[in-house]
Structures are given as C-alpha cells and as structure tokens.
PDB file of C-alpha atoms in Angstrom:
ATOM      1  CA  MET A   8      -0.467   0.047   0.053  1.00 96.00           C
ATOM      2  CA  ARG A   9       1.083   3.393  -0.547  1.00 97.00           C
ATOM      3  CA  VAL A  10       0.166   6.557   0.175  1.00 98.00           C
ATOM      4  CA  ASP A  11       1.293   9.960  -1.450  1.00 98.00           C
ATOM      5  CA  PHE A  12       0.699  13.196  -0.095  1.00 98.00           C
ATOM      6  CA  TYR A  13       0.758  15.954  -1.962  1.00 98.00           C
ATOM      7  CA  LEU A  14       1.138  19.967  -1.003  1.00 97.00           C
ATOM      8  CA  LEU A  15      -1.042  22.284  -2.978  1.00 96.00           C
ATOM      9  CA  GLU A  16       1.004  26.067  -2.747  1.00 93.00           C
ATOM     10  CA  SER A  17      -0.003  26.527  -6.475  1.00 90.00           C
ATOM     11  CA  ALA A  18      -1.853  24.086  -7.982  1.00 91.00           C
ATOM     12  CA  SER A  19      -5.532  24.146  -7.054  1.00 93.00           C
ATOM     13  CA  ALA A  20      -7.233  20.545  -5.976  1.00 95.00           C
ATOM     14  CA  GLU A  21      -9.148  20.142  -9.500  1.00 95.00           C
ATOM     15  CA  GLN A  22      -5.784  21.136 -11.304  1.00 94.00           C
ATOM     16  CA  ALA A  23      -3.749  18.759  -9.280  1.00 95.00           C
ATOM     17  CA  THR A  24      -6.401  15.568  -9.037  1.00 96.00           C
ATOM     18  CA  ALA A  25      -6.254  16.167 -13.423  1.00 95.00           C
ATOM     19  CA  GLN A  26      -3.095  15.958 -13.648  1.00 94.00           C
ATOM     20  CA  LEU A  27      -2.984  12.755 -11.143  1.00 97.00           C
ATOM     21  CA  ALA A  28      -6.512  11.369 -13.123  1.00 96.00           C
ATOM     22  CA  ARG A  29      -4.592  11.355 -16.330  1.00 95.00           C
ATOM     23  CA  ALA A  30      -0.887   9.627 -15.075  1.00 96.00           C
ATOM     24  CA  THR A  31      -3.478   7.066 -13.536  1.00 97.00           C
ATOM     25  CA  LEU A  32      -5.427   6.184 -16.423  1.00 96.00           C
ATOM     26  CA  GLY A  33      -2.332   6.473 -18.579  1.00 94.00           C
ATOM     27  CA  ALA A  34      -1.416   2.941 -16.142  1.00 97.00           C
ATOM     28  CA  GLY A  35      -3.674   1.269 -16.463  1.00 97.00           C
ATOM     29  CA  GLU A  36      -6.251   1.723 -13.214  1.00 98.00           C
ATOM     30  CA  ARG A  37      -9.235   3.096 -12.584  1.00 98.00           C
ATOM     31  CA  LEU A  38      -9.690   6.096  -9.891  1.00 98.00           C
ATOM     32  CA  LEU A  39     -11.844   7.229  -7.208  1.00 98.00           C
ATOM     33  CA  VAL A  40     -12.196  10.912  -6.263  1.00 98.00           C
ATOM     34  CA  VAL A  41     -13.370  11.512  -3.373  1.00 97.00           C
ATOM     35  CA  GLY A  42     -14.518  14.891  -1.153  1.00 92.00           C
ATOM     36  CA  ALA A  43     -14.503  17.209  -4.533  1.00 86.00           C
ATOM     37  CA  GLY A  44     -15.540  20.143  -4.684  1.00 77.00           C
ATOM     38  CA  GLU A  45     -18.540  21.253  -7.257  1.00 81.00           C
ATOM     39  CA  HIS A  46     -15.398  22.340  -9.712  1.00 89.00           C
ATOM     40  CA  MET A  47     -13.900  18.681 -10.457  1.00 93.00           C
ATOM     41  CA  ASP A  48     -16.132  17.811 -12.992  1.00 90.00           C
ATOM     42  CA  ARG A  49     -15.603  20.778 -14.886  1.00 90.00           C
ATOM     43  CA  ALA A  50     -11.941  20.924 -14.480  1.00 92.00           C
ATOM     44  CA  LEU A  51     -11.322  17.068 -15.362  1.00 93.00           C
ATOM     45  CA  TRP A  52     -12.913  18.165 -18.916  1.00 90.00           C
ATOM     46  CA  GLU A  53     -10.992  20.651 -19.270  1.00 90.00           C
ATOM     47  CA  GLU A  54      -7.915  21.106 -17.660  1.00 88.00           C
ATOM     48  CA  PHE A  55      -6.327  18.232 -20.137  1.00 88.00           C
ATOM     49  CA  PRO A  56      -8.848  19.164 -23.633  1.00 83.00           C
ATOM     50  CA  GLN A  57      -6.612  17.088 -25.788  1.00 86.00           C
ATOM     51  CA  ASP A  58      -7.052  13.697 -22.882  1.00 85.00           C
ATOM     52  CA  PHE A  59     -10.575  12.150 -22.745  1.00 83.00           C
ATOM     53  CA  LEU A  60     -10.623  11.829 -18.943  1.00 91.00           C
ATOM     54  CA  ALA A  61     -14.014  10.049 -18.777  1.00 92.00           C
ATOM     55  CA  HIS A  62     -15.551  10.294 -15.046  1.00 94.00           C
ATOM     56  CA  GLY A  63     -18.867  10.313 -13.264  1.00 94.00           C
ATOM     57  CA  PRO A  64     -20.861  10.484 -10.234  1.00 95.00           C
ATOM     58  CA  ALA A  65     -21.230   7.742  -8.341  1.00 95.00           C
ATOM     59  CA  ASP A  66     -24.764   8.490  -8.321  1.00 94.00           C
ATOM     60  CA  SER A  67     -24.988   8.272 -11.972  1.00 93.00           C
ATOM     61  CA  PRO A  68     -26.918   4.929 -13.369  1.00 93.00           C
ATOM     62  CA  HIS A  69     -23.338   3.775 -14.890  1.00 94.00           C
ATOM     63  CA  ALA A  70     -21.333   4.964 -11.895  1.00 96.00           C
ATOM     64  CA  GLY A  71     -19.584   1.384 -12.304  1.00 96.00           C
ATOM     65  CA  ARG A  72     -18.187   1.871 -16.012  1.00 96.00           C
ATOM     66  CA  GLN A  73     -16.511   4.935 -14.902  1.00 96.00           C
ATOM     67  CA  PRO A  74     -12.818   5.521 -15.008  1.00 97.00           C
ATOM     68  CA  ILE A  75     -12.794   7.687 -12.252  1.00 97.00           C
ATOM     69  CA  LEU A  76     -15.404   8.110  -9.994  1.00 97.00           C
ATOM     70  CA  LEU A  77     -16.611  11.317  -7.961  1.00 96.00           C
ATOM     71  CA  ALA A  78     -18.102  10.173  -4.446  1.00 96.00           C
ATOM     72  CA  PRO A  79     -18.642  11.064  -0.783  1.00 95.00           C
ATOM     73  CA  ASP A  80     -16.634   8.588   0.231  1.00 96.00           C
ATOM     74  CA  CYS A  81     -14.938   5.519  -0.086  1.00 97.00           C
ATOM     75  CA  ALA A  82     -17.032   3.033  -1.883  1.00 95.00           C
ATOM     76  CA  ALA A  83     -15.415   2.410  -4.869  1.00 96.00           C
ATOM     77  CA  ALA A  84     -18.512   1.052  -7.196  1.00 96.00           C
ATOM     78  CA  ASN A  85     -16.111   1.456 -10.315  1.00 97.00           C
ATOM     79  CA  GLY A  86     -13.943  -1.234  -8.971  1.00 98.00           C
ATOM     80  CA  ALA A  87     -10.755   1.195  -8.616  1.00 98.00           C
ATOM     81  CA  ARG A  88      -7.221   0.520  -6.750  1.00 98.00           C
ATOM     82  CA  TYR A  89      -6.415   3.984  -6.675  1.00 98.00           C
ATOM     83  CA  VAL A  90      -8.143   6.706  -4.388  1.00 98.00           C
ATOM     84  CA  LEU A  91      -8.136  10.378  -4.476  1.00 98.00           C
ATOM     85  CA  LEU A  92      -8.516  12.436  -1.468  1.00 98.00           C
ATOM     86  CA  ALA A  93      -9.424  15.737  -2.808  1.00 97.00           C
ATOM     87  CA  ASP A  94     -10.247  17.864   0.277  1.00 96.00           C
ATOM     88  CA  GLY A  95      -7.860  17.293   2.482  1.00 96.00           C
ATOM     89  CA  GLU A  96      -9.470  15.123   4.934  1.00 97.00           C
ATOM     90  CA  TRP A  97      -7.567  11.813   5.362  1.00 98.00           C
ATOM     91  CA  ARG A  98      -9.987   8.545   5.361  1.00 98.00           C
ATOM     92  CA  ASP A  99      -9.314   5.561   7.192  1.00 97.00           C
ATOM     93  CA  GLU A 100     -11.109   3.688   4.311  1.00 98.00           C
ATOM     94  CA  ALA A 101      -8.324   4.787   1.892  1.00 98.00           C
ATOM     95  CA  LEU A 102      -5.819   2.023   3.694  1.00 97.00           C
ATOM     96  CA  SER A 103      -7.811  -0.644   1.708  1.00 97.00           C
ATOM     97  CA  PHE A 104      -6.821   0.530  -1.354  1.00 98.00           C
ATOM     98  CA  ALA A 105      -3.306  -0.025  -3.520  1.00 98.00           C
ATOM     99  CA  ARG A 106      -2.773   3.470  -3.800  1.00 98.00           C
ATOM    100  CA  ALA A 107      -3.888   6.422  -1.846  1.00 98.00           C
ATOM    101  CA  PHE A 108      -3.356  10.357  -2.969  1.00 98.00           C
ATOM    102  CA  LEU A 109      -3.974  13.086  -0.123  1.00 98.00           C
ATOM    103  CA  LEU A 110      -4.215  16.309  -1.247  1.00 98.00           C
ATOM    104  CA  PHE A 111      -3.611  18.946   1.066  1.00 97.00           C
ATOM    105  CA  ASP A 112      -2.952  22.686   1.453  1.00 96.00           C
ATOM    106  CA  ASP A 113      -2.127  25.126   4.492  1.00 95.00           C
ATOM    107  CA  THR A 114      -6.022  24.938   5.951  1.00 97.00           C
ATOM    108  CA  THR A 115      -5.424  21.161   6.058  1.00 97.00           C
ATOM    109  CA  ARG A 116      -1.972  20.607   6.692  1.00 97.00           C
ATOM    110  CA  ALA A 117      -2.019  19.892  10.514  1.00 98.00           C
ATOM    111  CA  GLY A 118      -4.452  16.972   9.957  1.00 98.00           C
ATOM    112  CA  ALA A 119      -2.124  15.897   6.703  1.00 98.00           C
ATOM    113  CA  ARG A 120       1.110  16.065   8.963  1.00 97.00           C
ATOM    114  CA  ASP A 121      -0.339  14.126  11.559  1.00 98.00           C
ATOM    115  CA  THR A 122      -1.426  11.560   9.709  1.00 98.00           C
ATOM    116  CA  TRP A 123       1.769  11.402   8.204  1.00 98.00           C
ATOM    117  CA  ARG A 124       3.009  10.685  11.519  1.00 97.00           C
ATOM    118  CA  ARG A 125       0.390   7.956  12.276  1.00 96.00           C
ATOM    119  CA  LEU A 126       0.764   6.156   8.926  1.00 97.00           C
ATOM    120  CA  GLY A 127       4.681   5.565   9.833  1.00 94.00           C
ATOM    121  CA  ASN A 128       3.724   3.117  11.995  1.00 89.00           C
ATOM    122  CA  GLU A 129       2.347   0.438   9.977  1.00 90.00           C
ATOM    123  CA  ALA A 130       3.902  -1.588   8.102  1.00 92.00           C
ATOM    124  CA  GLY A 131       3.976  -1.953   4.464  1.00 93.00           C
ATOM    125  CA  LEU A 132       2.653   1.241   3.763  1.00 97.00           C
ATOM    126  CA  GLU A 133       5.434   3.037   1.429  1.00 97.00           C
ATOM    127  CA  ARG A 134       4.797   7.292   2.042  1.00 98.00           C
ATOM    128  CA  ASN A 135       5.339   9.891   0.121  1.00 98.00           C
ATOM    129  CA  PHE A 136       5.563  13.608  -0.181  1.00 98.00           C
ATOM    130  CA  TRP A 137       5.516  16.155  -3.381  1.00 97.00           C
ATOM    131  CA  ARG A 138       5.598  19.387  -3.638  1.00 95.00           C
ATOM    132  CA  GLN A 139       5.117  21.503  -7.170  1.00 91.00           C
ATOM    133  CA  GLN A 140       8.231  23.306  -8.452  1.00 87.00           C
ATOM    134  CA  SER A 141       7.990  25.300 -12.157  1.00 85.00           C
ATOM    135  CA  GLY A 142       4.868  23.036 -12.491  1.00 83.00           C
ATOM    136  CA  ARG A 143       5.902  20.082 -11.614  1.00 90.00           C
ATOM    137  CA  TRP A 144       5.714  17.871  -8.975  1.00 94.00           C
ATOM    138  CA  ILE A 145       9.129  16.848  -7.389  1.00 95.00           C
ATOM    139  CA  LYS A 146       9.344  14.434  -4.659  1.00 96.00           C
ATOM    140  CA  GLN A 147      11.049  15.431  -1.440  1.00 95.00           C
ATOM    141  CA  ALA A 148      13.442  13.633   0.583  1.00 67.00           C
TER     142      ALA A 148
END
C-alpha cells in the first residue's frame, strides 16, 4: 500500500486531480475521487482538453463503468484500486486501496502532518511527499 501526500501551493485541487487522474489512467488503473468540490467535473473535462478523462458521479446509473468516479465516500463502485482524497481529509478506508493520494493545502496541513506521522507506524505502507516546483511535482526527501 502506498500513500502519496501532495502539498497544494500553486496548483488547485482540481488541477492536481486532473494531473493525477491522467497519470492513473495512463497506468491502466481506475480512480475514485473522494471529497471533490463542485468544480471538479469541469476541471476533469477542461484541464487537458487533448485527453479524454472520462468520469462521472457515484450516483449515476453507470457508475461502475466510469474510469474516474467522483464520490462522497470511499465506496469504489467502479472497482478502483486508487483513491484520491481531494478535500485534504484523510479517511482510514483509503488503506483498503492499493494506492491513495492525499491533496492538502495550508488549511489542512496540520491534519496531513498528523496523518503522515500516524501512517509511519503502519507495516507495509510506503509514504511519499510531493511538492510542486516550476509546474512539476517533485518528490521530497
């Protein structure tokens, strides 16, 4: 299990989600996006207009077919193995996925820091911290 922490300094949650969703689909995986704001749907359509980031809400009739599913909780009706927590709030249900992304900013930094420390005690869990520099995500040591 791997948890990646993404500090949002210059990118919005919507921009970062679109970037991570594109990479996830490129890796042949499905993604569950939890805690997405009202602008997430539009961002997934518009952030990379050359790419088709097919997605839909969890309450849609064809939720199970969506490569990217927008949901209020960690129930992956689309069979996703990756989960992205877009609102900066950690949910322990994310530990049941193969990989989790936690996006956080200054308002949720303290909670992310606490989660980082707590997850450091989990056996078999890899943690990574990412920060954006010059428009690219750079893994921090």
